[in-house]
């Protein structure tokens, strides 16, 4: 792995010559990350391009946005420029970040107005696979294309297998709701039917912005796949057959390696997998997604390259220990509970919204169909407060008829129990899928003061009531 990404190298060179010319050095003018209207070839060749909203660093915008890559402990610095027709902000999903850099508008910063800029400048402390995305009207802005991968490399290179090179590929999965002419379906961003069911589901699944692209893989090599689900609503149950896939990290955090022929990646979740590329692919070998009702769709076409090699499937070593593991002390935790209610089939009883107690119909007129603890979009005050140094034991009960991908900003947490049974894997995550009628218990230690959002990452659910925040003091 390299120490400096190409972009940093180029910036460094530019700043050197700027310095010689007596102009301000790089330190005072970070590269510009821009959000603007663009076009992308999402549908297969032969179809029209799609008008999207896209991020760019230099040159044209792309969907997904440009991959941002730093080493753990390095700074991420961008002047963000909003060239969109509406206010926006950039959230750095999963990063243990300074609160005022978190991008959760309007909680921790004012949204950046059209034509405005905002300087993001923070340290990315922990290695892993992360992503960045718009965080204002995200149910519209992310669905229009505003997301991209953020890769934080380990400071010590990971030799996944002695003597064999380990390549890596970032695969950003997305789901688009397109018209026949390939344009994005407009004007139903707050559609209550979709919002009260599984969310705004798409009709075209893409990998790195293309429908069923070709992934070249070299025979006999070991490849690390960094898979990111950037979809606004679609849970991606993946099947990887004939590739000897093993899971090595979830949401950026190492797990002890385990088989991953089937893996479910909910919106905003990430999974790092290792595959050993065989010499021949069997007919069914490939990566598939269950697009509903057990209809498995091939996500990409694998093209084998290189000559016959003699690598065979071997053990996968765990990733290096994360320098700052998630610690907690369950002997005397602060206990909190979040009860999720509402949605189609079950509905909402009397619920608070903006300080008023309202019935289901009045709530629906205001676009609210979900609630946490009998309040829809509780943004006026924190749902709980946690002192730094104190362990939080949070129980999340899903009393709705739909699964929810629950995300906490600024923190990773350990999943300690499901339905009252302690979870042997104790996976550490920043987004956990809580299934229908399921209760999930998580733990974390307060260590990063500030106001942190807690919401469902099915973004139409967030829009329609599943949004709150907690304060760490
Ligand atoms: Cu990735 Cu508040 O979200
Ligand atoms: Cu949800």
Short mmCIF file of C-alpha atoms and ligand atoms in Angstrom, two decimals:
data_model
loop_
_atom_site.label_atom_id
_atom_site.label_comp_id
_atom_site.label_asym_id
_atom_site.label_seq_id
_atom_site.Cartn_x
_atom_site.Cartn_y
_atom_site.Cartn_z
CA UNK A 1 0.00 0.00 0.00
CA UNK A 2 1.25 3.45 -0.79
CA UNK A 3 1.78 6.27 1.65
CA UNK A 4 0.40 9.09 -0.46
CA UNK A 5 -2.51 8.90 -2.80
CA UNK A 6 -1.96 10.22 -6.31
CA UNK A 7 -4.17 13.21 -5.63
CA UNK A 8 -2.14 14.20 -2.59
CA UNK A 9 1.04 13.82 -4.55
CA UNK A 10 -0.27 16.14 -7.24
CA UNK A 11 -1.51 18.66 -4.70
CA UNK A 12 1.87 18.60 -3.02
CA UNK A 13 3.60 19.33 -6.30
CA UNK A 14 1.21 22.14 -7.13
CA UNK A 15 1.70 23.74 -3.74
CA UNK A 16 5.45 23.54 -4.11
CA UNK A 17 5.39 25.51 -7.37
CA UNK A 18 2.76 27.87 -5.96
CA UNK A 19 5.11 28.44 -3.03
CA UNK A 20 7.97 29.27 -5.38
CA UNK A 21 5.74 31.79 -7.12
CA UNK A 22 4.99 33.44 -3.81
CA UNK A 23 1.35 32.27 -3.77
CA UNK A 24 -0.28 30.78 -0.69
CA UNK A 25 0.85 27.22 -0.04
CA UNK A 26 -1.40 24.15 0.00
CA UNK A 27 -1.86 24.51 3.75
CA UNK A 28 -4.11 27.50 3.25
CA UNK A 29 -6.03 26.34 0.20
CA UNK A 30 -7.36 22.82 0.42
CA UNK A 31 -8.66 21.02 -2.65
CA UNK A 32 -12.29 21.73 -3.52
CA UNK A 33 -14.91 19.04 -3.13
CA UNK A 34 -17.83 20.19 -5.24
CA UNK A 35 -21.45 19.11 -5.41
CA UNK A 36 -23.09 19.96 -8.73
CA UNK A 37 -25.51 18.71 -11.36
CA UNK A 38 -23.92 16.23 -13.75
CA UNK A 39 -24.83 13.25 -15.95
CA UNK A 40 -23.98 9.60 -15.53
CA UNK A 41 -24.30 6.46 -17.66
CA UNK A 42 -26.15 4.42 -15.07
CA UNK A 43 -28.30 2.31 -17.36
CA UNK A 44 -26.52 -0.09 -19.75
CA UNK A 45 -24.81 1.31 -22.90
CA UNK A 46 -27.40 2.24 -25.48
CA UNK A 47 -29.70 3.85 -22.92
CA UNK A 48 -29.65 7.58 -22.24
CA UNK A 49 -27.47 9.10 -19.54
CA UNK A 50 -29.11 10.09 -16.25
CA UNK A 51 -29.09 13.64 -14.86
CA UNK A 52 -27.62 13.26 -11.36
CA UNK A 53 -26.16 15.34 -8.56
CA UNK A 54 -22.53 14.40 -8.13
CA UNK A 55 -19.38 15.14 -6.16
CA UNK A 56 -16.12 16.01 -7.86
CA UNK A 57 -12.64 16.97 -6.67
CA UNK A 58 -11.09 17.89 -9.99
CA UNK A 59 -12.89 17.79 -13.30
CA UNK A 60 -16.31 16.30 -13.89
CA UNK A 61 -18.58 14.95 -11.21
CA UNK A 62 -18.93 11.19 -10.90
CA UNK A 63 -21.38 8.76 -9.37
CA UNK A 64 -20.26 7.51 -6.91
CA UNK A 65 -18.13 10.50 -5.95
CA UNK A 66 -14.33 10.32 -6.12
CA UNK A 67 -12.70 7.86 -3.73
CA UNK A 68 -11.10 9.74 -0.85
CA UNK A 69 -8.16 7.74 0.51
CA UNK A 70 -5.94 8.62 3.46
CA UNK A 71 -3.92 6.69 6.02
CA UNK A 72 -5.17 6.40 9.58
CA UNK A 73 -4.21 9.49 11.56
CA UNK A 74 -3.98 11.71 8.49
CA UNK A 75 -6.10 14.78 7.90
CA UNK A 76 -8.98 14.97 5.47
CA UNK A 77 -9.23 18.56 4.26
CA UNK A 78 -11.58 19.89 1.64
CA UNK A 79 -13.20 23.19 0.87
CA UNK A 80 -16.71 22.00 0.11
CA UNK A 81 -18.47 24.06 -2.58
CA UNK A 82 -22.21 23.79 -3.08
CA UNK A 83 -23.17 24.31 -6.72
CA UNK A 84 -26.58 22.69 -6.22
CA UNK A 85 -29.91 24.53 -6.28
CA UNK A 86 -30.58 23.63 -2.61
CA UNK A 87 -28.67 23.72 0.71
CA UNK A 88 -26.58 20.68 1.62
CA UNK A 89 -23.79 19.43 3.92
CA UNK A 90 -21.35 16.49 3.82
CA UNK A 91 -21.45 13.73 6.44
CA UNK A 92 -18.43 11.42 6.87
CA UNK A 93 -20.24 8.23 7.78
CA UNK A 94 -18.59 6.07 10.45
CA UNK A 95 -15.66 8.38 11.18
CA UNK A 96 -14.93 9.09 14.84
CA UNK A 97 -14.89 12.77 14.12
CA UNK A 98 -14.90 16.16 15.82
CA UNK A 99 -18.56 17.04 16.33
CA UNK A 100 -18.48 20.26 14.31
CA UNK A 101 -17.04 18.38 11.28
CA UNK A 102 -19.75 15.69 11.30
CA UNK A 103 -21.85 17.43 8.65
CA UNK A 104 -25.23 16.66 10.24
CA UNK A 105 -27.09 19.80 9.19
CA UNK A 106 -28.73 21.62 10.84
CA UNK A 107 -27.77 19.97 14.17
CA UNK A 108 -24.00 20.60 14.13
CA UNK A 109 -23.61 23.08 11.28
CA UNK A 110 -25.80 25.34 9.20
CA UNK A 111 -26.48 23.81 5.80
CA UNK A 112 -24.23 25.21 3.07
CA UNK A 113 -26.32 27.49 0.89
CA UNK A 114 -26.27 27.31 -2.94
CA UNK A 115 -23.09 29.08 -4.03
CA UNK A 116 -21.63 28.78 -0.52
CA UNK A 117 -18.61 26.90 0.83
CA UNK A 118 -17.65 25.14 4.06
CA UNK A 119 -14.20 23.92 5.11
CA UNK A 120 -14.04 20.33 6.37
CA UNK A 121 -10.78 19.61 8.18
CA UNK A 122 -10.49 16.61 10.47
CA UNK A 123 -8.31 13.64 11.34
CA UNK A 124 -9.50 10.18 10.24
CA UNK A 125 -8.27 8.21 13.26
CA UNK A 126 -9.26 4.63 12.47
CA UNK A 127 -8.51 2.45 9.44
CA UNK A 128 -11.43 1.01 7.55
CA UNK A 129 -14.02 1.32 4.81
CA UNK A 130 -16.21 4.39 5.23
CA UNK A 131 -18.21 6.66 2.96
CA UNK A 132 -19.38 10.24 2.69
CA UNK A 133 -22.80 11.48 1.67
CA UNK A 134 -25.11 14.47 1.65
CA UNK A 135 -26.84 15.15 4.98
CA UNK A 136 -29.59 17.62 4.25
CA UNK A 137 -32.77 16.28 2.68
CA UNK A 138 -30.60 13.19 2.32
CA UNK A 139 -33.57 11.10 1.10
CA UNK A 140 -33.48 13.25 -2.06
CA UNK A 141 -29.81 14.25 -2.25
CA UNK A 142 -28.33 10.78 -1.73
CA UNK A 143 -30.90 9.31 -4.14
CA UNK A 144 -29.71 11.83 -6.76
CA UNK A 145 -26.12 10.56 -6.44
CA UNK A 146 -24.43 12.47 -3.62
CA UNK A 147 -22.25 9.81 -2.00
CA UNK A 148 -18.73 8.43 -2.39
CA UNK A 149 -16.24 6.04 -0.76
CA UNK A 150 -13.85 7.14 2.00
CA UNK A 151 -11.06 4.64 2.57
CA UNK A 152 -8.78 4.93 5.57
CA UNK A 153 -5.72 2.73 5.13
CA UNK A 154 -3.98 0.99 7.97
CA UNK A 155 -0.62 2.46 8.96
CA UNK A 156 0.99 -0.97 8.81
CA UNK A 157 0.37 -2.84 5.56
CA UNK A 158 -1.78 -5.92 5.86
CA UNK A 159 -0.21 -8.99 4.33
CA UNK A 160 -3.34 -11.00 3.79
CA UNK A 161 -1.38 -14.02 2.63
CA UNK A 162 2.36 -14.71 2.68
CA UNK A 163 3.92 -14.41 -0.72
CA UNK A 164 0.78 -13.39 -2.58
CA UNK A 165 -0.08 -9.87 -3.53
CA UNK A 166 -3.33 -8.58 -2.12
CA UNK A 167 -5.22 -6.26 -4.43
CA UNK A 168 -8.27 -4.35 -3.41
CA UNK A 169 -11.42 -3.18 -5.12
CA UNK A 170 -13.98 -0.76 -3.75
CA UNK A 171 -17.52 -1.71 -4.80
CA UNK A 172 -20.17 0.92 -4.13
CA UNK A 173 -23.63 -0.63 -4.48
CA UNK A 174 -26.53 1.66 -5.26
CA UNK A 175 -30.18 1.46 -6.22
CA UNK A 176 -31.86 3.96 -8.54
CA UNK A 177 -35.50 4.71 -9.28
CA UNK A 178 -35.45 5.58 -12.97
CA UNK A 179 -38.03 6.40 -15.63
CA UNK A 180 -38.05 4.69 -19.04
CA UNK A 181 -35.83 7.49 -20.40
CA UNK A 182 -33.29 6.80 -17.60
CA UNK A 183 -34.02 10.05 -15.76
CA UNK A 184 -34.57 9.87 -12.00
CA UNK A 185 -38.22 9.67 -10.96
CA UNK A 186 -38.97 13.19 -9.73
CA UNK A 187 -41.31 14.75 -7.26
CA UNK A 188 -42.06 11.77 -5.01
CA UNK A 189 -39.29 12.34 -2.48
CA UNK A 190 -41.69 12.47 0.44
CA UNK A 191 -44.12 9.89 -0.96
CA UNK A 192 -45.86 8.53 2.12
CA UNK A 193 -46.67 5.15 0.61
CA UNK A 194 -42.97 4.38 0.07
CA UNK A 195 -42.01 6.03 3.36
CA UNK A 196 -44.45 3.94 5.38
CA UNK A 197 -43.25 0.71 3.74
CA UNK A 198 -39.66 -0.27 2.97
CA UNK A 199 -38.66 3.19 1.69
CA UNK A 200 -38.10 4.52 -1.83
CA UNK A 201 -37.00 1.34 -3.60
CA UNK A 202 -35.24 1.59 -6.95
CA UNK A 203 -35.48 -0.37 -10.21
CA UNK A 204 -31.80 -0.37 -11.24
CA UNK A 205 -28.97 -1.68 -9.07
CA UNK A 206 -25.49 -0.41 -9.93
CA UNK A 207 -21.93 -1.20 -8.88
CA UNK A 208 -19.67 1.86 -8.97
CA UNK A 209 -22.33 3.67 -10.98
CA UNK A 210 -22.72 1.03 -13.72
CA UNK A 211 -25.30 -1.68 -14.28
CA UNK A 212 -23.55 -5.06 -14.19
CA UNK A 213 -19.99 -3.86 -14.94
CA UNK A 214 -17.06 -6.15 -15.63
CA UNK A 215 -14.68 -6.77 -12.74
CA UNK A 216 -11.30 -8.04 -13.93
CA UNK A 217 -9.67 -10.40 -11.43
CA UNK A 218 -6.26 -11.97 -11.83
CA UNK A 219 -6.03 -15.73 -11.44
CA UNK A 220 -4.30 -16.90 -8.32
CA UNK A 221 -4.43 -13.58 -6.51
CA UNK A 222 -6.13 -12.66 -3.30
CA UNK A 223 -8.46 -9.68 -3.52
CA UNK A 224 -9.91 -7.56 -0.75
CA UNK A 225 -13.37 -6.26 -1.65
CA UNK A 226 -14.55 -3.15 0.16
CA UNK A 227 -18.32 -3.23 -0.35
CA UNK A 228 -20.43 -0.19 0.53
CA UNK A 229 -24.22 -0.10 0.37
CA UNK A 230 -25.00 3.50 -0.63
CA UNK A 231 -28.66 2.79 -1.44
CA UNK A 232 -31.25 4.91 0.31
CA UNK A 233 -33.54 2.02 1.17
CA UNK A 234 -32.57 -1.33 -0.33
CA UNK A 235 -31.13 -4.00 1.94
CA UNK A 236 -28.66 -5.97 -0.18
CA UNK A 237 -28.58 -9.70 0.62
CA UNK A 238 -25.51 -10.86 -1.31
CA UNK A 239 -24.49 -14.30 -2.41
CA UNK A 240 -20.87 -14.88 -3.39
CA UNK A 241 -20.54 -18.27 -4.95
CA UNK A 242 -17.42 -20.04 -6.09
CA UNK A 243 -15.10 -17.35 -4.73
CA UNK A 244 -14.24 -18.67 -1.25
CA UNK A 245 -15.33 -15.36 0.27
CA UNK A 246 -14.35 -14.62 3.86
CA UNK A 247 -15.49 -11.61 5.87
CA UNK A 248 -12.71 -9.56 7.53
CA UNK A 249 -14.43 -6.30 8.56
CA UNK A 250 -17.89 -4.84 9.11
CA UNK A 251 -18.47 -1.08 8.94
CA UNK A 252 -14.69 -0.67 8.81
CA UNK A 253 -14.07 -2.60 12.02
CA UNK A 254 -12.12 -5.90 11.94
CA UNK A 255 -13.94 -9.16 12.72
CA UNK A 256 -12.33 -12.54 13.19
CA UNK A 257 -12.41 -13.91 9.64
CA UNK A 258 -15.44 -16.04 8.82
CA UNK A 259 -17.10 -17.51 5.76
CA UNK A 260 -19.20 -15.04 3.85
CA UNK A 261 -20.90 -16.88 1.05
CA UNK A 262 -24.11 -15.15 2.11
CA UNK A 263 -24.03 -11.72 3.67
CA UNK A 264 -26.66 -9.06 4.22
CA UNK A 265 -25.54 -5.44 3.79
CA UNK A 266 -28.16 -2.94 4.88
CA UNK A 267 -28.18 0.69 3.70
CA UNK A 268 -25.02 2.52 4.92
CA UNK A 269 -23.33 -0.70 6.05
CA UNK A 270 -19.99 -1.87 4.72
CA UNK A 271 -18.38 -5.29 4.51
CA UNK A 272 -14.76 -6.07 3.67
CA UNK A 273 -14.32 -9.50 2.14
CA UNK A 274 -11.35 -11.47 0.94
CA UNK A 275 -11.67 -13.72 -2.08
CA UNK A 276 -9.13 -16.10 -3.60
CA UNK A 277 -9.41 -15.89 -7.37
CA UNK A 278 -9.59 -19.38 -8.90
CA UNK A 279 -8.13 -20.46 -12.23
CA UNK A 280 -11.56 -21.28 -13.62
CA UNK A 281 -14.98 -19.95 -12.74
CA UNK A 282 -17.81 -22.38 -12.46
CA UNK A 283 -21.03 -21.40 -14.25
CA UNK A 284 -22.67 -20.01 -11.15
CA UNK A 285 -19.58 -18.32 -9.71
CA UNK A 286 -20.08 -14.63 -9.12
CA UNK A 287 -21.57 -11.97 -6.85
CA UNK A 288 -25.35 -11.80 -6.75
CA UNK A 289 -27.90 -9.67 -4.94
CA UNK A 290 -31.33 -10.85 -3.90
CA UNK A 291 -33.47 -8.23 -5.62
CA UNK A 292 -36.59 -9.36 -3.80
CA UNK A 293 -38.51 -12.61 -3.41
CA UNK A 294 -35.31 -14.65 -3.73
CA UNK A 295 -34.69 -13.35 -7.26
CA UNK A 296 -30.90 -13.29 -7.41
CA UNK A 297 -29.43 -10.84 -9.91
CA UNK A 298 -25.81 -10.91 -11.00
CA UNK A 299 -24.16 -7.70 -9.70
CA UNK A 300 -21.13 -7.77 -11.97
CA UNK A 301 -19.37 -9.93 -14.54
CA UNK A 302 -16.05 -11.34 -13.46
CA UNK A 303 -13.38 -11.51 -16.16
CA UNK A 304 -10.38 -13.66 -15.22
CA UNK A 305 -7.02 -12.32 -16.33
CA UNK A 306 -3.46 -13.60 -16.20
CA UNK A 307 -2.13 -17.11 -16.57
CA UNK A 308 -2.84 -20.24 -14.58
CA UNK A 309 -1.52 -19.76 -11.06
CA UNK A 310 -1.20 -22.16 -8.22
CA UNK A 311 -2.83 -20.27 -5.37
CA UNK A 312 -5.34 -22.32 -3.54
CA UNK A 313 -7.71 -21.24 -0.86
CA UNK A 314 -5.89 -20.63 2.40
CA UNK A 315 -6.66 -19.16 5.75
CA UNK A 316 -7.27 -15.47 6.09
CA UNK A 317 -5.44 -13.68 8.86
CA UNK A 318 -7.35 -11.10 10.84
CA UNK A 319 -6.75 -7.44 10.08
CA UNK A 320 -4.34 -5.66 12.45
CA UNK A 321 -5.94 -4.62 15.71
CA UNK A 322 -7.56 -1.25 15.55
CA UNK A 323 -5.46 1.20 17.58
CA UNK A 324 -8.49 2.48 19.51
CA UNK A 325 -10.84 -0.41 20.06
CA UNK A 326 -14.37 0.15 21.23
CA UNK A 327 -14.26 -0.33 24.98
CA UNK A 328 -17.13 -0.44 27.43
CA UNK A 329 -17.78 -1.62 30.95
CA UNK A 330 -21.10 -3.36 31.42
CA UNK A 331 -20.92 -3.54 35.23
CA UNK A 332 -22.92 -0.34 35.74
CA UNK A 333 -24.03 1.08 32.40
CA UNK A 334 -26.47 3.87 31.72
CA UNK A 335 -29.49 2.04 30.30
CA UNK A 336 -31.58 3.60 27.55
CA UNK A 337 -34.27 2.19 25.32
CA UNK A 338 -35.51 3.20 21.91
CA UNK A 339 -38.85 1.78 20.82
CA UNK A 340 -39.52 2.03 17.08
CA UNK A 341 -43.15 2.28 16.08
CA UNK A 342 -45.35 3.15 13.12
CA UNK A 343 -45.37 2.42 9.41
CA UNK A 344 -47.78 0.44 7.26
CA UNK A 345 -49.71 -2.43 8.87
CA UNK A 346 -49.12 -1.18 12.43
CA UNK A 347 -49.49 2.61 12.41
CA UNK A 348 -48.92 5.20 15.09
CA UNK A 349 -50.94 6.08 18.14
CA UNK A 350 -50.79 9.53 19.70
CA UNK A 351 -47.31 10.81 19.03
CA UNK A 352 -45.38 14.00 19.70
CA UNK A 353 -44.23 16.04 16.74
CA UNK A 354 -42.73 19.52 17.12
CA UNK A 355 -44.11 19.84 20.63
CA UNK A 356 -47.69 18.79 19.80
CA UNK A 357 -49.40 15.50 20.61
CA UNK A 358 -51.05 14.38 17.36
CA UNK A 359 -53.07 11.43 16.07
CA UNK A 360 -52.09 9.28 13.08
CA UNK A 361 -53.96 11.31 10.43
CA UNK A 362 -52.61 14.67 11.60
CA UNK A 363 -49.11 13.19 11.69
CA UNK A 364 -49.44 11.80 8.16
CA UNK A 365 -50.51 15.25 6.91
CA UNK A 366 -47.17 16.48 8.24
CA UNK A 367 -45.31 13.61 6.55
CA UNK A 368 -44.73 11.65 9.77
CA UNK A 369 -45.44 7.91 9.92
CA UNK A 370 -42.72 6.60 12.29
CA UNK A 371 -41.63 7.35 15.84
CA UNK A 372 -38.91 6.67 18.40
CA UNK A 373 -40.28 6.59 21.96
CA UNK A 374 -43.57 8.20 20.94
CA UNK A 375 -42.00 11.17 19.20
CA UNK A 376 -41.59 11.69 15.44
CA UNK A 377 -38.38 13.46 14.37
CA UNK A 378 -37.42 14.47 17.87
CA UNK A 379 -34.96 17.25 17.04
CA UNK A 380 -35.82 19.84 19.73
CA UNK A 381 -33.94 18.07 22.54
CA UNK A 382 -31.67 15.03 22.95
CA UNK A 383 -33.27 11.61 23.29
CA UNK A 384 -30.72 10.96 26.07
CA UNK A 385 -27.53 12.45 27.50
CA UNK A 386 -24.41 10.45 28.26
CA UNK A 387 -21.38 11.56 30.27
CA UNK A 388 -17.94 10.85 28.76
CA UNK A 389 -16.39 7.80 30.38
CA UNK A 390 -19.79 6.22 31.02
CA UNK A 391 -20.93 3.08 29.24
CA UNK A 392 -24.22 3.26 27.38
CA UNK A 393 -26.32 0.11 27.14
CA UNK A 394 -28.92 0.89 24.49
CA UNK A 395 -31.84 -1.43 23.78
CA UNK A 396 -33.53 -0.91 20.40
CA UNK A 397 -36.93 -2.54 19.98
CA UNK A 398 -38.47 -2.80 16.54
CA UNK A 399 -42.25 -2.97 16.96
CA UNK A 400 -42.89 -2.19 13.29
CA UNK A 401 -43.52 -4.49 10.33
CA UNK A 402 -40.30 -3.39 8.55
CA UNK A 403 -36.56 -3.75 9.20
CA UNK A 404 -34.58 -0.61 10.09
CA UNK A 405 -30.87 0.15 9.67
CA UNK A 406 -30.12 2.09 12.84
CA UNK A 407 -27.11 4.40 12.66
CA UNK A 408 -25.34 6.42 15.35
CA UNK A 409 -23.08 9.27 14.31
CA UNK A 410 -19.57 9.64 15.71
CA UNK A 411 -19.46 6.20 17.36
CA UNK A 412 -18.93 2.56 16.73
CA UNK A 413 -20.76 0.25 19.11
CA UNK A 414 -20.71 -3.44 19.98
CA UNK A 415 -23.81 -5.51 19.20
CA UNK A 416 -24.10 -7.42 22.47
CA UNK A 417 -27.48 -9.15 22.23
CA UNK A 418 -30.35 -9.95 19.90
CA UNK A 419 -33.77 -10.88 21.26
CA UNK A 420 -32.30 -11.25 24.73
CA UNK A 421 -29.66 -13.78 23.61
CA UNK A 422 -26.12 -12.56 23.93
CA UNK A 423 -24.49 -12.27 20.49
CA UNK A 424 -21.37 -14.47 20.30
CA UNK A 425 -19.86 -12.43 17.44
CA UNK A 426 -20.11 -9.10 19.31
CA UNK A 427 -19.67 -7.32 16.01
CA UNK A 428 -18.63 -3.71 16.23
CA UNK A 429 -20.62 -1.51 13.87
CA UNK A 430 -21.90 1.98 13.21
CA UNK A 431 -25.14 0.81 11.58
CA UNK A 432 -27.12 -2.21 12.73
CA UNK A 433 -30.07 -3.83 10.99
CA UNK A 434 -32.91 -4.37 13.45
CA UNK A 435 -35.34 -6.84 11.93
CA UNK A 436 -39.12 -7.02 12.32
CA UNK A 437 -40.08 -7.65 15.95
CA UNK A 438 -36.42 -7.85 16.89
CA UNK A 439 -34.72 -6.29 19.91
CA UNK A 440 -31.04 -5.43 19.57
CA UNK A 441 -28.83 -4.36 22.48
CA UNK A 442 -25.70 -2.34 21.84
CA UNK A 443 -22.95 -0.88 24.04
CA UNK A 444 -20.50 1.98 23.70
CA UNK A 445 -18.55 4.29 25.95
CA UNK A 446 -19.10 8.03 25.85
CA UNK A 447 -15.80 9.55 24.70
CA UNK A 448 -16.47 12.06 21.97
CA UNK A 449 -18.47 15.01 23.31
CA UNK A 450 -21.08 16.64 21.15
CA UNK A 451 -24.51 16.23 19.62
CA UNK A 452 -24.75 13.06 17.58
CA UNK A 453 -27.58 11.97 15.34
CA UNK A 454 -29.25 8.61 15.69
CA UNK A 455 -31.54 7.64 12.84
CA UNK A 456 -32.76 4.98 10.50
CA UNK A 457 -30.62 4.85 7.35
CA UNK A 458 -33.58 3.90 5.22
CA UNK A 459 -33.63 7.58 4.36
CA UNK A 460 -37.35 7.86 3.67
CA UNK A 461 -37.90 6.48 7.19
CA UNK A 462 -35.55 9.14 8.55
CA UNK A 463 -37.55 11.79 6.69
CA UNK A 464 -40.83 10.43 8.04
CA UNK A 465 -40.05 10.33 11.75
CA UNK A 466 -37.11 8.02 12.55
CA UNK A 467 -34.64 10.71 13.49
CA UNK A 468 -33.28 11.86 16.85
CA UNK A 469 -29.97 12.79 18.47
CA UNK A 470 -28.08 12.16 21.69
CA UNK A 471 -25.72 14.40 23.58
CA UNK A 472 -22.39 13.33 25.04
CA UNK A 473 -21.23 15.75 27.73
CU1 LIG B 1 -24.85 8.03 6.92
CU2 LIG B 1 -26.86 10.51 9.46
O1 LIG B 1 -25.86 9.23 8.13
CU1 LIG B 2 -36.26 2.45 8.97
#
